[in-house]
Coordinates of C-alpha atoms in Angstrom, one line a residue:
M1 CA 12.2 12.1 -11.9
A2 CA 14.6 14.8 -13.2
A3 CA 16.2 15.0 -9.7
I4 CA 16.6 11.2 -9.6
A5 CA 18.1 11.1 -13.1
E6 CA 20.6 13.9 -12.1
A7 CA 21.6 12.0 -9.0
Y8 CA 22.2 8.8 -11.0
V9 CA 24.4 10.6 -13.5
A10 CA 26.3 12.4 -10.7
H11 CA 27.0 9.1 -9.0
H12 CA 28.0 7.5 -12.3
E13 CA 30.5 10.4 -12.9
G14 CA 32.1 9.9 -9.5
Q15 CA 30.5 12.9 -7.8
S16 CA 29.3 10.9 -4.8
N17 CA 30.5 8.7 -1.9
L18 CA 28.3 5.7 -1.2
P19 CA 29.5 3.3 1.5
N20 CA 27.7 -0.1 1.8
S21 CA 24.4 -0.1 3.4
S22 CA 24.3 -1.7 6.9
F23 CA 21.6 -4.2 7.7
L24 CA 20.4 -4.6 11.3
R25 CA 18.6 -7.8 11.9
F26 CA 16.9 -9.4 14.9
P27 CA 17.2 -12.9 16.5
G28 CA 14.5 -15.2 15.3
K29 CA 13.2 -12.7 12.7
K30 CA 13.9 -13.5 9.0
R31 CA 12.0 -10.7 7.3
E32 CA 12.4 -7.8 9.7
R33 CA 15.3 -5.4 9.3
I34 CA 16.5 -1.8 9.7
I35 CA 18.9 -0.5 7.1
A36 CA 21.3 2.5 7.4
L37 CA 22.2 4.2 4.1
P38 CA 24.9 6.8 4.4
A39 CA 25.8 8.9 1.4
Y40 CA 27.4 12.0 0.0
L41 CA 26.0 13.5 -3.2
G42 CA 27.9 16.3 -5.1
G43 CA 27.0 17.8 -8.4
G44 CA 24.2 20.2 -8.1
F45 CA 23.2 18.9 -4.7
Q46 CA 26.2 19.2 -2.4
T47 CA 24.7 17.4 0.6
A48 CA 25.4 14.4 2.8
G49 CA 23.2 12.4 5.1
I50 CA 21.9 9.0 6.2
K51 CA 18.6 7.2 5.8
W52 CA 17.6 4.9 8.6
I53 CA 14.7 2.7 7.3
A54 CA 12.9 -0.1 9.0
S55 CA 11.0 -2.8 7.1
F56 CA 8.6 -4.9 9.3
P57 CA 6.2 -6.7 6.9
E58 CA 4.1 -8.1 9.7
N59 CA 3.0 -4.5 10.5
V60 CA 0.5 -4.8 7.6
Q61 CA -1.5 -7.4 9.6
Q62 CA -1.9 -4.8 12.4
G63 CA -3.1 -2.1 10.1
I64 CA 0.2 0.0 10.3
E65 CA 2.8 0.7 7.6
R66 CA 5.4 -1.9 6.8
A67 CA 8.2 0.7 6.5
S68 CA 9.2 3.7 8.6
A69 CA 12.2 5.9 8.1
A70 CA 14.0 9.0 9.1
L71 CA 16.5 11.1 7.1
L72 CA 19.3 13.2 8.6
L73 CA 21.0 15.8 6.4
N74 CA 24.4 17.3 7.1
D75 CA 26.1 20.5 5.8
V76 CA 29.1 19.4 3.7
E77 CA 31.1 22.4 4.8
T78 CA 30.7 22.1 8.6
G79 CA 29.3 18.6 9.0
H80 CA 26.6 20.0 11.2
A81 CA 23.1 18.4 11.0
T82 CA 20.7 20.7 9.1
A83 CA 17.4 18.7 8.9
L84 CA 15.7 15.7 10.2
L85 CA 13.0 14.5 7.8
E86 CA 10.4 11.8 7.7
G87 CA 11.9 9.4 5.2
S88 CA 9.3 6.7 4.2
I89 CA 7.5 8.9 1.6
I90 CA 10.8 10.2 0.2
S91 CA 12.1 6.6 0.0
A92 CA 8.9 5.3 -1.7
R93 CA 8.9 8.1 -4.3
R94 CA 12.6 7.9 -5.1
T95 CA 12.1 4.2 -5.7
A96 CA 9.1 4.9 -8.0
A97 CA 10.9 7.6 -9.9
S98 CA 13.8 5.2 -10.4
A99 CA 11.4 2.5 -11.7
A100 CA 9.7 4.9 -14.1
L101 CA 13.1 6.1 -15.5
A102 CA 14.1 2.5 -16.1
A103 CA 10.8 1.7 -17.8
Q104 CA 11.2 4.8 -20.0
Q105 CA 14.7 3.8 -21.0
L106 CA 14.0 0.1 -21.5
H107 CA 10.6 -0.2 -23.0
G108 CA 11.2 2.3 -25.8
A109 CA 9.2 5.2 -27.2
D110 CA 5.9 3.4 -27.5
A111 CA 3.9 3.5 -24.3
P112 CA 2.3 0.2 -23.3
H113 CA -1.4 0.1 -22.8
S114 CA -1.1 -2.5 -20.0
V115 CA 1.3 -2.8 -17.0
S116 CA 1.3 -5.7 -14.5
I117 CA 1.9 -5.1 -10.9
I118 CA 3.0 -8.0 -8.5
G119 CA 2.8 -6.9 -4.9
C120 CA 0.1 -4.4 -3.9
G121 CA 1.8 -2.2 -1.4
L122 CA 2.8 1.5 -1.1
I123 CA 5.9 1.1 -3.4
S124 CA 3.7 -0.4 -6.2
F125 CA 1.1 2.4 -5.8
E126 CA 3.8 5.0 -6.1
I127 CA 5.2 3.3 -9.2
V128 CA 1.7 3.3 -10.7
R129 CA 1.4 7.1 -10.0
F130 CA 4.7 7.8 -11.8
L131 CA 4.0 5.5 -14.7
T132 CA 0.6 7.1 -15.3
V133 CA 2.4 10.5 -15.7
L134 CA 5.1 9.0 -17.8
W135 CA 2.6 7.1 -20.0
P136 CA -0.8 8.9 -20.2
E137 CA -1.9 6.3 -22.7
L138 CA -1.7 3.6 -20.1
D139 CA -5.3 2.3 -19.7
T140 CA -5.0 -1.1 -18.0
L141 CA -3.4 -2.5 -14.9
V142 CA -3.3 -6.1 -14.0
V143 CA -2.5 -6.6 -10.3
R144 CA -1.5 -9.6 -8.3
D145 CA -1.0 -10.1 -4.5
L146 CA -1.0 -13.1 -2.2
S147 CA -3.8 -11.3 -0.3
P148 CA -7.0 -10.9 -2.4
D149 CA -8.2 -8.1 0.0
R150 CA -5.0 -6.2 -0.5
A151 CA -5.3 -6.5 -4.3
A152 CA -8.9 -5.3 -4.1
Q153 CA -8.0 -2.3 -1.9
F154 CA -5.1 -1.5 -4.3
A155 CA -7.5 -1.5 -7.3
E156 CA -9.8 0.9 -5.4
R157 CA -7.0 3.3 -4.7
V158 CA -5.9 3.2 -8.3
D159 CA -9.4 3.9 -9.5
A160 CA -9.6 6.9 -7.2
L161 CA -6.2 8.1 -8.4
Q162 CA -6.8 7.5 -12.2
P163 CA -10.5 6.8 -12.9
G164 CA -9.8 6.1 -16.6
I165 CA -7.6 3.1 -15.9
T166 CA -9.1 -0.4 -15.9
V167 CA -7.7 -2.5 -13.0
R168 CA -8.0 -6.3 -13.2
V169 CA -7.0 -8.6 -10.4
A170 CA -5.0 -11.6 -11.6
Q171 CA -5.4 -15.0 -9.9
S172 CA -1.8 -16.0 -10.5
A173 CA 1.6 -14.5 -11.2
E174 CA 1.6 -16.3 -14.6
E175 CA -1.6 -14.5 -15.5
A176 CA -0.1 -11.2 -14.6
L177 CA 3.0 -11.9 -16.5
A178 CA 1.1 -12.8 -19.6
A179 CA -1.0 -9.7 -19.6
S180 CA 1.5 -6.9 -20.1
P181 CA 4.9 -6.1 -21.7
V182 CA 6.0 -4.2 -18.6
V183 CA 5.8 -6.0 -15.2
S184 CA 6.8 -4.6 -11.8
F185 CA 7.7 -6.7 -8.8
A186 CA 7.5 -5.0 -5.4
T187 CA 7.0 -7.7 -2.8
T188 CA 8.4 -8.6 0.6
A189 CA 10.0 -11.8 -0.6
V190 CA 13.3 -12.7 1.1
E191 CA 14.3 -15.4 -1.3
P192 CA 13.5 -16.2 -5.0
W193 CA 10.2 -17.8 -5.7
L194 CA 9.6 -17.3 -9.4
D195 CA 11.5 -19.7 -11.7
S196 CA 9.9 -19.0 -15.1
L197 CA 9.2 -15.9 -17.2
D198 CA 7.8 -18.0 -20.1
A199 CA 4.5 -16.3 -19.9
L200 CA 6.0 -13.0 -20.8
A201 CA 6.0 -11.8 -24.4
P202 CA 9.6 -11.7 -25.8
G203 CA 11.5 -8.5 -25.1
S204 CA 9.4 -7.5 -22.1
T205 CA 10.6 -5.2 -19.4
V206 CA 10.7 -6.5 -15.8
L207 CA 11.1 -3.9 -13.0
H208 CA 12.5 -6.2 -10.3
I209 CA 12.2 -3.6 -7.5
S210 CA 12.1 -6.0 -4.6
L211 CA 15.3 -7.7 -5.7
R212 CA 14.6 -11.2 -4.4
D213 CA 11.7 -12.6 -6.5
L214 CA 13.6 -14.1 -9.5
T215 CA 15.8 -17.2 -9.4
P216 CA 19.5 -16.8 -10.3
E217 CA 18.8 -18.8 -13.4
L218 CA 16.3 -16.2 -14.6
I219 CA 18.8 -13.5 -13.9
L220 CA 21.5 -15.3 -15.9
A221 CA 19.2 -16.0 -18.8
N222 CA 18.2 -12.4 -19.5
N223 CA 19.6 -8.8 -19.9
N224 CA 20.4 -7.2 -16.6
I225 CA 20.3 -3.5 -15.8
V226 CA 21.2 -2.4 -12.3
D227 CA 21.7 0.9 -10.5
D228 CA 25.2 0.0 -9.1
R229 CA 27.1 -3.1 -9.9
E230 CA 28.9 -3.2 -6.6
H231 CA 26.0 -2.5 -4.3
V232 CA 23.4 -4.9 -6.0
C233 CA 25.8 -7.8 -5.5
R234 CA 25.1 -7.9 -1.8
A235 CA 22.6 -9.0 0.8
Q236 CA 21.5 -12.2 -1.1
T237 CA 19.7 -10.3 -3.9
S238 CA 18.8 -12.4 -6.9
V239 CA 21.7 -10.7 -8.7
H240 CA 24.0 -11.5 -5.8
L241 CA 22.9 -15.2 -5.9
A242 CA 23.6 -15.3 -9.6
E243 CA 27.1 -13.9 -9.1
Q244 CA 27.8 -16.5 -6.5
S245 CA 26.6 -19.3 -8.8
V246 CA 28.9 -18.3 -11.7
G247 CA 31.7 -16.5 -9.9
H248 CA 31.6 -13.3 -12.0
R249 CA 29.4 -10.3 -12.9
D250 CA 29.7 -10.5 -16.7
F251 CA 26.0 -11.1 -16.9
I252 CA 25.3 -7.6 -15.7
G253 CA 24.9 -5.3 -18.7
R254 CA 24.2 -1.6 -18.3
T255 CA 23.6 0.6 -15.3
L256 CA 20.6 2.9 -15.4
A257 CA 23.0 5.9 -15.3
E258 CA 24.7 4.6 -18.4
L259 CA 21.4 4.5 -20.2
L260 CA 20.5 8.0 -19.0
S261 CA 23.9 9.2 -20.3
G262 CA 23.1 7.9 -23.8
A263 CA 24.2 4.2 -23.9
A264 CA 21.7 2.0 -25.7
P265 CA 20.2 -1.1 -24.0
E266 CA 21.6 -4.4 -25.1
P267 CA 19.4 -6.2 -27.6
T268 CA 17.1 -8.6 -25.9
G269 CA 17.4 -11.5 -28.4
A270 CA 14.9 -14.3 -28.8
G271 CA 13.1 -15.1 -25.5
R272 CA 15.2 -12.6 -23.5
H273 CA 13.9 -9.8 -21.4
H274 CA 15.3 -6.6 -19.8
I275 CA 15.4 -7.0 -16.0
F276 CA 16.0 -3.9 -13.9
S277 CA 17.2 -4.7 -10.4
P278 CA 17.9 -1.5 -8.3
F279 CA 19.6 -2.0 -4.9
G280 CA 18.3 1.4 -3.9
L281 CA 21.0 4.0 -3.5
G282 CA 21.2 6.5 -0.6
V283 CA 22.1 9.3 -3.1
L284 CA 18.6 9.1 -4.4
D285 CA 17.1 9.8 -1.0
L286 CA 19.5 12.8 -0.6
A287 CA 18.4 14.1 -4.0
L288 CA 14.7 14.2 -3.0
A289 CA 15.5 15.3 0.6
T290 CA 17.3 18.4 -0.7
I291 CA 14.1 19.3 -2.6
V292 CA 12.0 18.8 0.5
E293 CA 14.3 20.8 2.7
S294 CA 14.4 23.7 0.1
R295 CA 10.6 23.7 -0.2
A296 CA 10.2 23.7 3.5
H297 CA 12.4 26.8 3.8
E298 CA 10.5 28.5 1.0
M299 CA 7.1 27.7 2.5
G300 CA 8.0 28.3 6.1
V301 CA 6.9 24.9 7.3
G302 CA 8.6 22.5 9.7
T303 CA 9.9 23.1 13.2
R304 CA 13.1 25.1 13.7
I305 CA 15.2 24.2 16.7
P306 CA 17.9 26.8 16.9
E307 CA 19.3 25.4 20.2
F308 CA 19.6 21.9 18.8
L309 CA 23.4 22.2 18.4
P310 CA 25.2 23.2 21.6
A311 CA 27.3 26.4 21.9
P312 CA 31.0 26.0 21.4
W313 CA 32.4 24.3 24.5
T314 CA 34.6 27.2 25.3
E315 CA 31.5 29.4 25.7
R316 CA 29.4 27.1 27.8
A317 CA 28.8 27.9 31.4
E318 CA 30.0 25.0 33.6
T319 CA 27.1 24.2 35.9
H320 CA 28.0 20.7 36.9
Q321 CA 30.8 19.4 39.1
V322 CA 32.6 16.2 38.2
A323 CA 32.5 13.5 40.9
M324 CA 35.4 11.2 41.4

């Protein structure tokens, strides 16, 4: 969480370069995609790289992971590749750390005794792991998933992780919303499906991690916190749809980096809630990847390939003739 906070602040202070993510989609497939996230992160990190992450939700039906990813790191002095890392765990944990930081900033000093989770996959499980460290007093989880089996499996995993927490499976999203002052969405929705937050207690915190669950009307009616104003208004996120409907971004309040730098959250007002919608920034993956790379060097793990980069071309023996 400290590394992710540092990366957010470095990005906020202009110590990064973050081009738009590129989405590779496939004919006839609405939910499947592979995303490229290139980035440079300065500050105390001084690294560059790219995450190449695939999301294929139907994989779950075959018993394999929805997401797979690779991270390539580059030396900022030479541009040479320095490491190729498995990226799905890094991606899931940087997302969870981001969600926990937002929860910490938005919910206030008093830890909630209950958190509701909508969408029972890996991202939600990692978010729960981080929240239980952030809030040791947390004693109840209310979980909701379209698949009862997945919800039950999620409850079992949480019980193994944190035996002292009571996990209850909600029969509807409304039941989950009504149960807790902090609610996290991490689903595979590709378009908004929830048009009411009336079940929530006033001033609740919504971690809108999957970005496309809430209607534009809900976004416009509440306080909005994002990770990057420019990036989140892309790719038909709920925030992007809200921008398209009103023609401006004035409804976006703080960024998480602004909160981490000392800015106060805007008051919620009667019936309003804090909604955190993070697009997911490549600089966060780089922040965690530098930790993984450093630990790997310290522990002597991983496979070194000294001959991966070729020798300078002026020193290579020419062994092949060129045919005309």
